[in-house]
Structure formats: structure tokens, C-alpha cells
Short mmCIF file of C-alpha atoms in Angstrom, two decimals:
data_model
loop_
_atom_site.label_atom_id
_atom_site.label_comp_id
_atom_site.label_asym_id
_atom_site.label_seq_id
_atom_site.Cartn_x
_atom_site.Cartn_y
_atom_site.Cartn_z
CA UNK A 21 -23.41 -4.39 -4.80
CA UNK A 22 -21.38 -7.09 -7.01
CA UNK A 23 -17.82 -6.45 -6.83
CA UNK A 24 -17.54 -6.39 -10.16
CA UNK A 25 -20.15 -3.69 -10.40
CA UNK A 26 -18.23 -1.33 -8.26
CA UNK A 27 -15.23 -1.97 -10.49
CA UNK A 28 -17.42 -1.10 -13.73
CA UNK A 29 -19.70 2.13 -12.09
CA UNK A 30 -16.80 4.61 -11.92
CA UNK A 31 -17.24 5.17 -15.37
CA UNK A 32 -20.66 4.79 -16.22
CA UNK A 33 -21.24 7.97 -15.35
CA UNK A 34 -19.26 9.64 -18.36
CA UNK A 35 -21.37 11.19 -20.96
CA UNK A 36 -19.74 9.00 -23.64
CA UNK A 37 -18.51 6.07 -23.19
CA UNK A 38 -16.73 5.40 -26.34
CA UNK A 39 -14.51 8.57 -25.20
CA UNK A 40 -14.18 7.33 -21.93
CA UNK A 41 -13.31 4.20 -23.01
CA UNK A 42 -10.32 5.60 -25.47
CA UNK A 43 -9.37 7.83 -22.64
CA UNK A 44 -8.84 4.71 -20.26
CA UNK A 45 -6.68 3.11 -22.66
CA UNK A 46 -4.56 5.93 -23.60
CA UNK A 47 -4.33 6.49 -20.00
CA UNK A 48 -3.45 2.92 -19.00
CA UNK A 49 -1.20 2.59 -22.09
CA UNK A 50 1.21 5.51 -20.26
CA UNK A 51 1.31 4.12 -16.95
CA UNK A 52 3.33 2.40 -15.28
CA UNK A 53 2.45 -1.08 -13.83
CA UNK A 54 -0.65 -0.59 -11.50
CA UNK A 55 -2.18 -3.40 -9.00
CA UNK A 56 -6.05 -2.41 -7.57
CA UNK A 57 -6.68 -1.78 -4.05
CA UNK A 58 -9.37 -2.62 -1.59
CA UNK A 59 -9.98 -1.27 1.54
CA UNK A 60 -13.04 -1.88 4.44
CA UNK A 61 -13.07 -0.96 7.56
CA UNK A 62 -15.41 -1.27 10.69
CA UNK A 63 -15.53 2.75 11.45
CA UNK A 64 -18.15 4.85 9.59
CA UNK A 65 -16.73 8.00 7.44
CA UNK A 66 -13.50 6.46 6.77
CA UNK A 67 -13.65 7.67 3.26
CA UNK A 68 -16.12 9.85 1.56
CA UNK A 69 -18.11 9.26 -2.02
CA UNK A 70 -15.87 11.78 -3.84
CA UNK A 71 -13.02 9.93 -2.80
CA UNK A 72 -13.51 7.01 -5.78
CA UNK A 73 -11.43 7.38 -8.94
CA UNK A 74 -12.00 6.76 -12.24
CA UNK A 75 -10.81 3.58 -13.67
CA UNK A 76 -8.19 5.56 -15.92
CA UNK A 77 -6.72 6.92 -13.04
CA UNK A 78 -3.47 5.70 -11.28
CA UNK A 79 -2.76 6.28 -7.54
CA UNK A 80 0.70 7.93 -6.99
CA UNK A 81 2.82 7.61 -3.77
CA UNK A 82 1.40 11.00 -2.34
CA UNK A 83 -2.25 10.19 -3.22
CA UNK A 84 -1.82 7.28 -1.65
CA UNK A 85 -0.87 8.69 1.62
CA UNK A 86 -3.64 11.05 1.42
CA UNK A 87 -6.27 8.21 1.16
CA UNK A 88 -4.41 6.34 4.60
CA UNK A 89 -4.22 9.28 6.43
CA UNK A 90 -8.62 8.07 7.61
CA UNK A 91 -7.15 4.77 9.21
CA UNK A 92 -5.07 6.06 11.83
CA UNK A 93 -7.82 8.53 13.76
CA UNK A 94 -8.07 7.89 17.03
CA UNK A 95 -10.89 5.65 16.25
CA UNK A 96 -8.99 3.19 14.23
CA UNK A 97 -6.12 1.83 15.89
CA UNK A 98 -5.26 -1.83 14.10
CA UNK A 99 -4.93 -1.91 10.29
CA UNK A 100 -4.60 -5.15 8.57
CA UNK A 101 -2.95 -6.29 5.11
CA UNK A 102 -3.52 -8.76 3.36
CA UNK A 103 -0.53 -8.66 0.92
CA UNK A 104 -0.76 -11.30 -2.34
CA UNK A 105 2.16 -11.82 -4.90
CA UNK A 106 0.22 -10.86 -8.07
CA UNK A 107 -3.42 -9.40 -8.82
CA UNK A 108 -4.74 -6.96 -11.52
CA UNK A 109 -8.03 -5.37 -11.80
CA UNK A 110 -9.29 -8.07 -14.30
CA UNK A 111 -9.16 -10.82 -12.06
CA UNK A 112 -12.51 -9.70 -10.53
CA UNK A 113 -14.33 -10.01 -13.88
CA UNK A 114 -12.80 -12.70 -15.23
CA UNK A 115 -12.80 -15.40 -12.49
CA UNK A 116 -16.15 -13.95 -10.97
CA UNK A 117 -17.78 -14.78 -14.16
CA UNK A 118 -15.69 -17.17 -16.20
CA UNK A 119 -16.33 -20.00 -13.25
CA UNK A 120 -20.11 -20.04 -12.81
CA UNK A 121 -21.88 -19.79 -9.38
CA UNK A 122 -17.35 -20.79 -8.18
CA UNK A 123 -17.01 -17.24 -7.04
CA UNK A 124 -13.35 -17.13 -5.37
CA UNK A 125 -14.30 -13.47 -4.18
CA UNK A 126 -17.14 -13.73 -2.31
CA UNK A 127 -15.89 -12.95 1.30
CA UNK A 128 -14.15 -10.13 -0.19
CA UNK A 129 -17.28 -8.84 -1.87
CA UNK A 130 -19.39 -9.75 1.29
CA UNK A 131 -16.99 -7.45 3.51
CA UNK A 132 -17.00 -4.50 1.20
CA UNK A 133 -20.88 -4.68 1.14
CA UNK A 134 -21.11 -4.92 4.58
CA UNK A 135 -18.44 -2.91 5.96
CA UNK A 136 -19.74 0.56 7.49
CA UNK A 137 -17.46 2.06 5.22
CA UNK A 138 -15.47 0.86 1.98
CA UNK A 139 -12.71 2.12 -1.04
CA UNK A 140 -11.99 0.69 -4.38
CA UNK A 141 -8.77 1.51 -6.02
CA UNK A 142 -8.57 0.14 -9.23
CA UNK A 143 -5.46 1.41 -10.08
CA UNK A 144 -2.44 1.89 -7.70
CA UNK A 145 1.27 2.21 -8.72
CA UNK A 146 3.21 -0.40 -7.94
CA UNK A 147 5.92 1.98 -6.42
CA UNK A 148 3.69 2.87 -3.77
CA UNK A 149 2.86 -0.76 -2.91
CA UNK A 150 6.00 -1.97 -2.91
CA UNK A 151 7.00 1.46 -0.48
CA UNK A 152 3.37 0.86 1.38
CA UNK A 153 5.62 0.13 5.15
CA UNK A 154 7.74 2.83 4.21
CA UNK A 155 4.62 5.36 4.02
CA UNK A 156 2.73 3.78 7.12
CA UNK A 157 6.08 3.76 9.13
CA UNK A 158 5.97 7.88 8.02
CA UNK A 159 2.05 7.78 9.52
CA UNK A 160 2.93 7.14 13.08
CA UNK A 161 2.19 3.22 12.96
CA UNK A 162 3.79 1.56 16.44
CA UNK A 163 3.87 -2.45 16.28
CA UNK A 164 4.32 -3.72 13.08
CA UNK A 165 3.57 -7.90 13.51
CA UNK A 166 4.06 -10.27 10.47
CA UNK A 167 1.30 -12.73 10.62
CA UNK A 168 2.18 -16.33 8.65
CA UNK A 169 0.30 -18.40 11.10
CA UNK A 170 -3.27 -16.30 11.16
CA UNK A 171 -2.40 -16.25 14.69
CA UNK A 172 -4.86 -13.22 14.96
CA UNK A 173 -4.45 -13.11 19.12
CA UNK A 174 -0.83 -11.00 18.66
CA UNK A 175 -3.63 -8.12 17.48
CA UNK A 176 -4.62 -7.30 20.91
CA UNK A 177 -8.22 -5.58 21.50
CA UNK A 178 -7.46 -3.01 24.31
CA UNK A 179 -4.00 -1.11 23.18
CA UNK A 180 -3.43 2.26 23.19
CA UNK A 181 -0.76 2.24 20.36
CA UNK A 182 -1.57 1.49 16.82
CA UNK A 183 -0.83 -2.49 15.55
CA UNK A 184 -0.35 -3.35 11.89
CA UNK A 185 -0.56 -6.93 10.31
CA UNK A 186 0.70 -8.13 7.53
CA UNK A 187 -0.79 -11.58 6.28
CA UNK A 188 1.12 -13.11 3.66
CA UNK A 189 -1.50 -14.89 1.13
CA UNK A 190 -0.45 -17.80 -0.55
CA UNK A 191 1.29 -17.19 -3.57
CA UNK A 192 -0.46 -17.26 -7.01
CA UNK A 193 2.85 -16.73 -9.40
CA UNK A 194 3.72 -20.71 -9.10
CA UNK A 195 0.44 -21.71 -10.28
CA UNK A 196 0.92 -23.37 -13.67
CA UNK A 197 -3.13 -22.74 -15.01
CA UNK A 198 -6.23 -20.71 -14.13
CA UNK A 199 -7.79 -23.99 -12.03
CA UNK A 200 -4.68 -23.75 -9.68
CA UNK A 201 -5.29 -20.02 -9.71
CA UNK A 202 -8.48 -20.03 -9.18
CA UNK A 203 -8.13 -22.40 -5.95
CA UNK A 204 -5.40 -20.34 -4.89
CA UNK A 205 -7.46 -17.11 -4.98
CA UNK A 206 -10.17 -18.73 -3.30
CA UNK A 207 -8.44 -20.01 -0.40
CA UNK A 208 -6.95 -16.81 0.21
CA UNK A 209 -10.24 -15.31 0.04
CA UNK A 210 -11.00 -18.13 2.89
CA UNK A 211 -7.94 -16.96 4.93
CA UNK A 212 -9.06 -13.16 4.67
CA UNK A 213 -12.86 -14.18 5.55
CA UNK A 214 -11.69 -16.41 8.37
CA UNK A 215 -9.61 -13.74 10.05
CA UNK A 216 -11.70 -10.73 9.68
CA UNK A 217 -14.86 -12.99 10.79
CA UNK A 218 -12.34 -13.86 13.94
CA UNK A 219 -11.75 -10.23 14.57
CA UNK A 220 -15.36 -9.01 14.77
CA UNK A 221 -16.20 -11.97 16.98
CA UNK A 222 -13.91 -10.72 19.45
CA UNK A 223 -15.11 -6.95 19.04
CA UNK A 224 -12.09 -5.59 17.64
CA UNK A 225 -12.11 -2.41 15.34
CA UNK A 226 -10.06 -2.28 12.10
CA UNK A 227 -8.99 -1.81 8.86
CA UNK A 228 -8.35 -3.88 6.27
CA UNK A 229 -6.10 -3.47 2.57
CA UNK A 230 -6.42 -5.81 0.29
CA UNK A 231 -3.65 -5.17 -2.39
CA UNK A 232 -0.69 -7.00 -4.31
CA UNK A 233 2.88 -6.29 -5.29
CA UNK A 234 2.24 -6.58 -8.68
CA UNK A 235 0.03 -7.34 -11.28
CA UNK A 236 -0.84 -10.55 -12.57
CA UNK A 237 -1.27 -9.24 -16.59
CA UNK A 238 1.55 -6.92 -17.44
CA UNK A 239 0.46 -4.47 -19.54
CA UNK A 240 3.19 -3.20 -22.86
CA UNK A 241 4.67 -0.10 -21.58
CA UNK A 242 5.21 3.14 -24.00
CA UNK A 243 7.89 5.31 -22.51
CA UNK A 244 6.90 8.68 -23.89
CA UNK A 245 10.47 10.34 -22.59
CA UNK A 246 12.48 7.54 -24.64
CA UNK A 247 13.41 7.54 -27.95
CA UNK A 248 10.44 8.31 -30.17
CA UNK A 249 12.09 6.04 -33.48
CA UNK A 250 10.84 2.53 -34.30
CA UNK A 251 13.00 -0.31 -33.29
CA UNK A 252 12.44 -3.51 -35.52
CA UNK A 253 13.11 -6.89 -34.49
CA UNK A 254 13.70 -5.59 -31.34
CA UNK A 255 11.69 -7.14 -27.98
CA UNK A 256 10.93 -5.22 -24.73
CA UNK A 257 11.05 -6.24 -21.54
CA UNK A 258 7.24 -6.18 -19.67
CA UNK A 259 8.38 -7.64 -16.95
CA UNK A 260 11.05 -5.94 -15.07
CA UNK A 261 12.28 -6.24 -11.24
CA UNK A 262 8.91 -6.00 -9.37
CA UNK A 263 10.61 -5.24 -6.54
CA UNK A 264 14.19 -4.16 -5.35
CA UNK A 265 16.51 -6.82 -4.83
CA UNK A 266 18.06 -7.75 -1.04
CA UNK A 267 21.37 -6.43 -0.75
CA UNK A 268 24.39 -6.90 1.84
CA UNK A 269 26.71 -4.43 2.67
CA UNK A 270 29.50 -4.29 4.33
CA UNK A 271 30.22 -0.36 5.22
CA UNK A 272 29.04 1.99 2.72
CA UNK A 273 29.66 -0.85 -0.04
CA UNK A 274 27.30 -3.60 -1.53
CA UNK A 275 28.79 -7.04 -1.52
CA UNK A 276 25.51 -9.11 -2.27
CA UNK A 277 22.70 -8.67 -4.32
CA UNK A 278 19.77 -11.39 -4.44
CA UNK A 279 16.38 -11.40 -6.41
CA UNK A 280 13.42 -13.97 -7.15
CA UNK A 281 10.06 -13.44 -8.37
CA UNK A 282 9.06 -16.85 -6.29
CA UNK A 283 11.20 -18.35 -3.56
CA UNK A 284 9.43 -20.96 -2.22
CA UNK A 285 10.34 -24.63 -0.03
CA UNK A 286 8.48 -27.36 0.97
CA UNK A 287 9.27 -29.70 3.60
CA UNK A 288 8.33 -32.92 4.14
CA UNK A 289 6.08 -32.74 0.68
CA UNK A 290 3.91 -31.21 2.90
CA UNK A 291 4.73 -28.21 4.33
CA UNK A 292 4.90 -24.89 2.09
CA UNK A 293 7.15 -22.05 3.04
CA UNK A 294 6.99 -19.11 0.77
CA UNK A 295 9.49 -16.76 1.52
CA UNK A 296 9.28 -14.17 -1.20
CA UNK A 297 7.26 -11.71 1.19
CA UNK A 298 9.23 -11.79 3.65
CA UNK A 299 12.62 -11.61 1.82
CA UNK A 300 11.70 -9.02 -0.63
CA UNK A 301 8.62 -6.94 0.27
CA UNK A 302 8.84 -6.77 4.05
CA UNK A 303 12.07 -7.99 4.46
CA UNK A 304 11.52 -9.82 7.44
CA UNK A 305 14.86 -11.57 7.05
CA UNK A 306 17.52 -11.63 8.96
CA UNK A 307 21.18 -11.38 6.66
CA UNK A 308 23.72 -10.08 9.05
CA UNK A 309 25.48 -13.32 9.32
CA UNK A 310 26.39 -13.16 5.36
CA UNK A 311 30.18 -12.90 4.95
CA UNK A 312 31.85 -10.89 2.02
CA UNK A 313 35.27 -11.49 0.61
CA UNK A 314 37.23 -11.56 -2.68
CA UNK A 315 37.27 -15.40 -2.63
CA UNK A 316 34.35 -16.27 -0.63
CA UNK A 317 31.01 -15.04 -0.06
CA UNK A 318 28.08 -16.39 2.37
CA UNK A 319 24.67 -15.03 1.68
CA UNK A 320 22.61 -16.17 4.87
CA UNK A 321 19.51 -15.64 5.24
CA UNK A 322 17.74 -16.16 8.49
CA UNK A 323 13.52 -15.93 9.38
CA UNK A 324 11.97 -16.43 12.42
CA UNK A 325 8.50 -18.44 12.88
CA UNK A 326 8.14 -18.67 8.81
CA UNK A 327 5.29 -21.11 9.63
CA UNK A 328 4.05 -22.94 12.40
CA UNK A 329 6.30 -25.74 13.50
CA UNK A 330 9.39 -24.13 12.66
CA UNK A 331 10.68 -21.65 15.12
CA UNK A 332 13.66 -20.75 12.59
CA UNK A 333 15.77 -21.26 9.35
CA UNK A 334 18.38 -20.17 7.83
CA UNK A 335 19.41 -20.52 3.91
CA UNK A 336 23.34 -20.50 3.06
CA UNK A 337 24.24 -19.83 -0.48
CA UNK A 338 28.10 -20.51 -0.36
CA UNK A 339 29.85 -18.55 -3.58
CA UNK A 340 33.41 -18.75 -4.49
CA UNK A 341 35.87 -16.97 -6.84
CA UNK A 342 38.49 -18.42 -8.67
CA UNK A 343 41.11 -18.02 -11.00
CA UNK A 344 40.50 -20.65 -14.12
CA UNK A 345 43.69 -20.96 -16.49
CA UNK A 346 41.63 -22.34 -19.43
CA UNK A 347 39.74 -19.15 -19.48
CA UNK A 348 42.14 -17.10 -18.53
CA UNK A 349 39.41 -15.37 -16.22
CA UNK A 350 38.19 -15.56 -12.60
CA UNK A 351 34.43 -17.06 -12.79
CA UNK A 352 32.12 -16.70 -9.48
CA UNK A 353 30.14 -20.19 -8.80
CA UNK A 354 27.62 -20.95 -6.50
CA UNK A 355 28.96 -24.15 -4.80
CA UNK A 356 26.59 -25.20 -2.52
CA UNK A 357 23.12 -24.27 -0.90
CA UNK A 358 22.41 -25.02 3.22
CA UNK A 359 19.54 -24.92 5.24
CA UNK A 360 19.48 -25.20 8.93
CA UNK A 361 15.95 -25.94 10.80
CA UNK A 362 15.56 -25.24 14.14
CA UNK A 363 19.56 -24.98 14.24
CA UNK A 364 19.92 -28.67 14.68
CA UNK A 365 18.28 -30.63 11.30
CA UNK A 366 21.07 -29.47 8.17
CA UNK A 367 20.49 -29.65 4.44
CA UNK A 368 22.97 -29.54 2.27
CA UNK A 369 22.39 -29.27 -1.59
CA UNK A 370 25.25 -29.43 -4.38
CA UNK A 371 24.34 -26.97 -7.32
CA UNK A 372 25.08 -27.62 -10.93
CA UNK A 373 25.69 -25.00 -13.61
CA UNK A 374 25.21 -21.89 -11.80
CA UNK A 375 28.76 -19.85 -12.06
CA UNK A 376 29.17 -16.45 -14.30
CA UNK A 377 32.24 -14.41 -15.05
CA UNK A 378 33.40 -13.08 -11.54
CA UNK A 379 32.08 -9.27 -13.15
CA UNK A 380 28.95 -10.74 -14.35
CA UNK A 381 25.84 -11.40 -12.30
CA UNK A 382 23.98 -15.34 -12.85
CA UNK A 383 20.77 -15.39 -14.13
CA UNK A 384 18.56 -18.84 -14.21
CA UNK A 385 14.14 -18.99 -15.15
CA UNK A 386 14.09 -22.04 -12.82
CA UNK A 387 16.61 -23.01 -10.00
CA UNK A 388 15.23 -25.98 -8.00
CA UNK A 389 15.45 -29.52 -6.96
CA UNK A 390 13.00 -30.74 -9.63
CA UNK A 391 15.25 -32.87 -12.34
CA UNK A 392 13.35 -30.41 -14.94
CA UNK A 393 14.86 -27.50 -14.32
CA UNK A 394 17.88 -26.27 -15.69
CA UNK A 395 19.93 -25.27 -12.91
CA UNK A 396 19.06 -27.81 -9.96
CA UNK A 397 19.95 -28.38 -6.31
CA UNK A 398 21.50 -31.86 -5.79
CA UNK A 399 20.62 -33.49 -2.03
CA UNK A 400 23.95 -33.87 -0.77
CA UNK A 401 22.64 -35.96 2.75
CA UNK A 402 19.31 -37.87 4.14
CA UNK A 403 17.82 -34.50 5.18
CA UNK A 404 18.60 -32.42 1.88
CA UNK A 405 16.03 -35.20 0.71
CA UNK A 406 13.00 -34.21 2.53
CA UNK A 407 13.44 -30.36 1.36
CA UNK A 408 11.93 -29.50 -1.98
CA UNK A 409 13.24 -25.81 -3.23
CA UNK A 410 11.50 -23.94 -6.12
CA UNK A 411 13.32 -20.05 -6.99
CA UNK A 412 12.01 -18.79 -10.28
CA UNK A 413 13.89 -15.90 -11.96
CA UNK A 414 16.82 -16.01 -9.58
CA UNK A 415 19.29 -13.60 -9.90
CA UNK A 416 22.69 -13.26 -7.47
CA UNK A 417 26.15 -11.78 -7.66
CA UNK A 418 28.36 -11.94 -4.88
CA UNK A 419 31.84 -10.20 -6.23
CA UNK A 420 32.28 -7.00 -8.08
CA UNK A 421 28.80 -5.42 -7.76
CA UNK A 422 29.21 -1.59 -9.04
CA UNK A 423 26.53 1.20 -7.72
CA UNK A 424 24.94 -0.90 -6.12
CA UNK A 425 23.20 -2.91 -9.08
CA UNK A 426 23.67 -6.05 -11.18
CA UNK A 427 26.02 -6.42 -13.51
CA UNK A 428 25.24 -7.98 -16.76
CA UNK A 429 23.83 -11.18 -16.17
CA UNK A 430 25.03 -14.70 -17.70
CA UNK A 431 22.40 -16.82 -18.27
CA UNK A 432 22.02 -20.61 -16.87
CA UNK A 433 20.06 -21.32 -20.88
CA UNK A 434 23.08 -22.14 -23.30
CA UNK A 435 23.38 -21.20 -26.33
CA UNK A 436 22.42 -24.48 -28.25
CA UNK A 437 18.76 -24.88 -27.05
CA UNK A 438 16.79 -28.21 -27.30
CA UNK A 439 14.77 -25.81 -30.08
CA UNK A 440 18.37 -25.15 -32.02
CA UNK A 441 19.51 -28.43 -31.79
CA UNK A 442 16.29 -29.74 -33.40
CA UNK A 443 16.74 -27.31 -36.18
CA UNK A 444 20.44 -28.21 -36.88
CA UNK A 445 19.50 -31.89 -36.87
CA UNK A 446 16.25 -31.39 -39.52
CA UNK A 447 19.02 -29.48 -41.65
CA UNK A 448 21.25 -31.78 -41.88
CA UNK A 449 19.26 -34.40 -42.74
CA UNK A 450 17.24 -32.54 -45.30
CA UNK A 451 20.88 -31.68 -46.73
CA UNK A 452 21.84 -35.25 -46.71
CA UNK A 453 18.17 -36.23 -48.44
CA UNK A 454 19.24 -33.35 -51.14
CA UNK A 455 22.71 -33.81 -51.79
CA UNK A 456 21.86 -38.12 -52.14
CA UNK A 457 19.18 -36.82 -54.82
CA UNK A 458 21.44 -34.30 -56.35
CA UNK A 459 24.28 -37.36 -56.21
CA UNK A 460 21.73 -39.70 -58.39
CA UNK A 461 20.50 -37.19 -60.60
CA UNK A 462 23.97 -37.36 -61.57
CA UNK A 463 24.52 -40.67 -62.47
CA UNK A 464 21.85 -40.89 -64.79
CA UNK A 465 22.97 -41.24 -68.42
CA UNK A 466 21.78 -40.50 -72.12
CA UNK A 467 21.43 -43.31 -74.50
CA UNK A 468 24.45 -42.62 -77.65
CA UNK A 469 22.59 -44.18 -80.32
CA UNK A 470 18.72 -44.26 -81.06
CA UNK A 471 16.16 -46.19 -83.18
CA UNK A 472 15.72 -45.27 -86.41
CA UNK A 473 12.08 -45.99 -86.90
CA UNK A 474 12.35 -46.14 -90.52
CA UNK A 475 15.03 -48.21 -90.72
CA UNK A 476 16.08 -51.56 -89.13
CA UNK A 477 15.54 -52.31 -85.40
CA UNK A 478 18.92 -51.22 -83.48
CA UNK A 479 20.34 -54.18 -81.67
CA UNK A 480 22.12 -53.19 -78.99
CA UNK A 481 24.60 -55.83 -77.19
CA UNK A 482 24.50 -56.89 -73.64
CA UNK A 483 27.74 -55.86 -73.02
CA UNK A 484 26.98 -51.90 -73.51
#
């Protein structure tokens, strides 16, 4: 069956459709952000018929648990996930049949039609994606194994404890239009074909979940619990923190908090780390050799094997806090960002314009090395040179941090745009081009005399 089929059928079956159809959308229009679900696997019985949903219907926390209790029988030992940044429901239909015969699903549509059995969840909360370790640690899963290589021998076929991958897909929120999304969907599709082909060549049983942490088309939320009134001229925000942001404690109190959408590098202009996964979803980051102090703070952040040919690297973001007498206020600035490779090549970068009120949190759409963004990372030696850094909706604070959130956050945009500046200088020159015209207007004068046309010609002398 076409993938896009079994994302249509589970409501064909409704007596109406137009009601169906309205009761989708109300449904949809009071959730909360949703990502589909796929899941194969190469045991019979995993799931039954009745177990499909409608397409209206979104997959809680608990449901979800329900549906993966089937993949940890004693049959099914290794479960695999195939974890992308963004991916909605949509994306099926639309690049399925936008592109021609360029299908970027077709290994995933030729495992779910040949898998013994198969599960489509259209619609899965967020919340439980984002908790989806949390729930599996809860199941009884043993080794848990980060795969970033495809390095599919750590899933060994003989084991008599369960193994769990997670396969961080290349990331699709960087892409700047649907070509580069398209070829980024369809060489993760490669990567997911490759690896399960791998896994059946070897005659190894598993499971597979093909799922995102969020969606790639956020849907306008209604909060039905908020206030009811109409707010005009007023904007709301679709797209919130998609997941929680890394914190550092020190006791029982946070000292750091650090969030991206996208934190990518690339090194060598060839090399692409994306580190988002690791340092947000699974959190397979090492950060216990930050430092917190009223002056200085150190948020280091440390992975091991991020991808093959680098056994490690660490990220320093050095933050200090001081006292300026022009403001009369203590302002927090991010001084300088590090990385270490294989604890023996060092990067340093200067940063300009990131710093916030010292109670405030800093905020910045782009933080990079590009000379196009608005807060950038200046190569401060020969090896900061062959690192390219890309962080998209960065937010840190490193002093101050109350209940353990962000504070309000001072944004790296000031507050005369290139788009205000253009207006005040169109203004003022249409205000110059007015008052010269009003300034003219004004020196025209009336004639004091005037022909008589019955009498005599009027001779008027040169010298009036």
C-alpha cells in the first residue's frame, strides 16, 4: 500500500466525510503540537488492526506506552530509532507527490509494506517524544547505544538483554528551501534503508520507530483554558521551546541554562557535526566540567565519538559579570567560545554583541561564524579558522537564573532595524521634498496692478 494511502484510509471509513473532516480540524485545532509515528518490525502480531487511530486523534504519554509495551516480548529484543529534528504528517503527501516519480520515502514505504507487522501514528504529542527514553527506560530497556556513525555491529545478534539505538538523522531545520529538504529527507531515508537492509542481512530481529521531535508546520494553537476575550494587534507565539533546555546545577540550584533549535559545526568545510540530538533530546553530553560563579561562568560541554574521526570535543562558552559605571548595572557577556578536538587541536572564537543585563537571559535568531549573522564568532587563531559554527535561536544565561527558568530575554536585534532605518531615511527626505515645495509656494507673488483691457496698455518698468 502507498504510504500516503495508509495516512488517508483511517478515515475513509467515516460515514461522512464532510463531518469527519470538521471533526479533524476542530480536533487538531485543540491540540497541542503533534509529530506522526512509524513503526515496523520483523516479528508478526506486534500490533493488531484495531490498534490504528483516526487521523483526529493525538497519542498521549500513557497511550503511547501502551502501544510499546509489543516491542519488548521476549521475541523482540533490539529496538531501533531513527530520531529526525522536524517532520509532520504532511510531509508524506506533499513531497511524495509534489516531486514526481523523486519519492524521498520509498525505503520507508517499502519497509512498512513489507514488514511482517507495521503501525502508523499520525498524530503523537510532542511531550511524549521528547520523554520517549524516559518511557522506554520505565519498560525495562538494558543498553541504550547512540549510533552517529551507522556503526550497526554495537547491535549485537545473540544477547540476552534488550539493546536500543538511537540514529540521529541529519537535520532538516537548517535547510533554507524544499530542494534542500527534499535531499535531506531522502538521504535519511537512504541511511534508514541502508541500516535496516544491514540488519536483516545479518539475521537480526527488531524494531524500528521512525518519529521526530517536532513538527515541521506548526499549527496556531487555541488554548481553550486561557482567556476567552479577543486580543487585537496582539501576535502569538507558534513556536515555543520544543524541547527543555540543558541546565547546570550546582547542588539543588541551577546556574546554567542553554537552548538551540539547531546547533550545528562543520570542520574542515567538510565535516558536519550536528549536536542538537545529542545536547537536547538525548543528552548525550557530558557538562560536569562547567564552572558557576558570581563573576565567571564556564558552560562546557563535552561528547564522545560525535562522528567518525573525532574521538571527542568539548565546547567552552566563557561568560563574565561585571559591574559597568555608565549603566550603573552589572551586564553578563559572553566573552569567548572554545573548542578542543581530540584534547590537543584548540579553537578559540571572540564573540561580538552577545551580553544582557546580568538578570536578563540573551537571546540571538542566528549566532555563527558567517559575517551575515548578527551575533558572530570571530576566529581568534589558525585553527578557529577551519571550524564553521551555525546555533539558531540560541538562548543562555549564566547568573541569576530563578526556578529554574529563563529570565526575560534581551535580544541580540536592536532596536533601529535595517527596515526602521529605511523608513526614517524615506521620511526625511519626503519631508525635505515637502517642506522645499511648501518653501517655494511661498515665494510666489501676485502682480499689484493689472491691464485694463479697455484702456491703454500698462507699461510696466524693468526695474519692478
Amino acid at each position: 500500500m502507498h504510504l500516503p494511502a495508509v495516512m488517508t484510509q483511517l478515515c475513509s471509513a467515516a460515514p461522512a466525510p464532510l463531518l469527519c473532516t470538521l471533526a479533524v480540524l476542530f480536533k487538531l485545532a485543540l491540540s497541542v503540537d503533534h509529530v506522526p509515528m512509524l513503526l515496523w518490525s520483523t516479528q508478526r502480531s506486534q500490533w493488531n488492526q484495531d490498534t490504528a487511530l483516526h487521523e483526529g486523534h493525538v497519542v498521549s504519554a500513557q497511550e503511547l506506552t501502551g502501544l510499546l509495551q509489543p516491542v519488548f516480548g521476549p521475541n523482540s529484543r533490539n529496538l531501533i530509532l531513527f530520531l529526525q529534528d522536524t517532520l509532520s504528517i504532511d510531509d508524506f503527501t506533499y513531497y511524495s507527490e509534489s516531486y514526481g516519480d523523486k519519492n524521498p520515502f520509498q525505503n520507508v514505504q517499502k519497509n512498512l509494506q513489507s514488514s511482517p507487522s507495521s503501525l502508523v501514528l499520525p498524530a503523537v504529542d510532542c511531550e511524549a517524544t521528547r520523554y520517549l527514553l524516559s518511557f522506554l527506560q520505565e519498560l525495562g530497556v538494558g543498553k541504550l547505544t547512540n549510533v552517529t556513525n551507522l556503526d550497526v555491529s554495537q547491535l549485537e545478534a545473540n544477547t540476552s538483554k534488550p539493546n536500543f539505538l538511537i540514529v540521529q538523522l541529519h537535520p532538516l531545520a537548517s535547510s533554507l528551501n524544499e530542494i534542500s529538504t527534499l535531499e535531506a529527507i531522502a538521504e535519511n531515508d537512504k541511511i534508514i534503508g541502508r541500516l535496516t537492509m544491514d540488519l536483516q542481512e545479518r539475521g537480526i530481529h527488531f524494531s524500528v520507530i521512525y518519529t521526530a521531535v517536532r513538527p515541521s508546520r506548526i499549527s496556531r494553537r487555541t488554548d481553550v483554558l486561557g482567556e476567552l476575550r479577543r486580543q487585537l494587534m496582539a501576535t502569538e507565539e507558534e513556536d515555543s521551546l520544543s524541547y527543555p533546555p540543558l541546565n547546570v546545577t550546582t547542588g539543588n540550584l541551577t546556574c546554567i541554562l542553554f537552548y538551540a533549535s539547531n546547533f550545528s559545526l562543520k570542520a574542515n568545510n567538510s565535516i558536519l557535526i550536528d549536536l542538537t540530538n545529542a545536547t537536547f533530546v538525548t543528552q548525550n553530553v557530558d557538562a560536569s566540567s562547567s564552572e558557576c560563579s558570581d563573576i565567571n561562568t564556564t558552560l562546557s560541554l563535552k561528547y564522545t565519538k560525535p562522528v567518525n574521526g573525532i574521538s571527542s570535543l568539548e565546547i567552552r562558552f566563557l561568560m563574565t559579570n561585571k559591574f559597568y559605571e555608565g549603566s550603573a548595572r552589572n551586564w553578563s557577556t559572553l566573552d569567548s567560545v572554545e573548542i578542543v578536538q581530540d584534547e590537543e587541536k584548540f579553537a578559540k572564537f571572540s564573540v561580538s554583541v552577545i551580553s544582557a543585563p546580568a538578570e536578563y537571559s540573551f537571546h540571538c535568531q542566528l549566532v555563527g561564524t558567517s559575517n551575515l549573522y548578527p551575533a558572530r564568532l570571530i576566529p581568534s587563531n589558525d585553527e578557529a579558522k577551519n571550524w564553521d559554527v551555525f546555533i539558531s535561536k540560541l538562548q543562555i544565561q549564566g547568573f541569576n537564573i530563578e526556578n529554574n527558568q529563563f529570565s526575560y530575554a534581551s535580544d541580540c536585534t536592536g532596536f533601529f532595524t535595517p527596515g526602521i532605518w529605511m523608513g526614517l531615511v524615506t521620511s526625511i527626505i519626503l519631508l525635505w521634498i515637502l517642506t522645499y515645495g511648501i518653501h517655494m509656494i511661498m515665494q510666489l507673488t501676485t502682480n499689484s496692478r493689472f491691464d485694463d483691457p479697455k484702456g491703454p496698455a500698462l507699461s510696466v518698468p524693468q526695474t519692478e
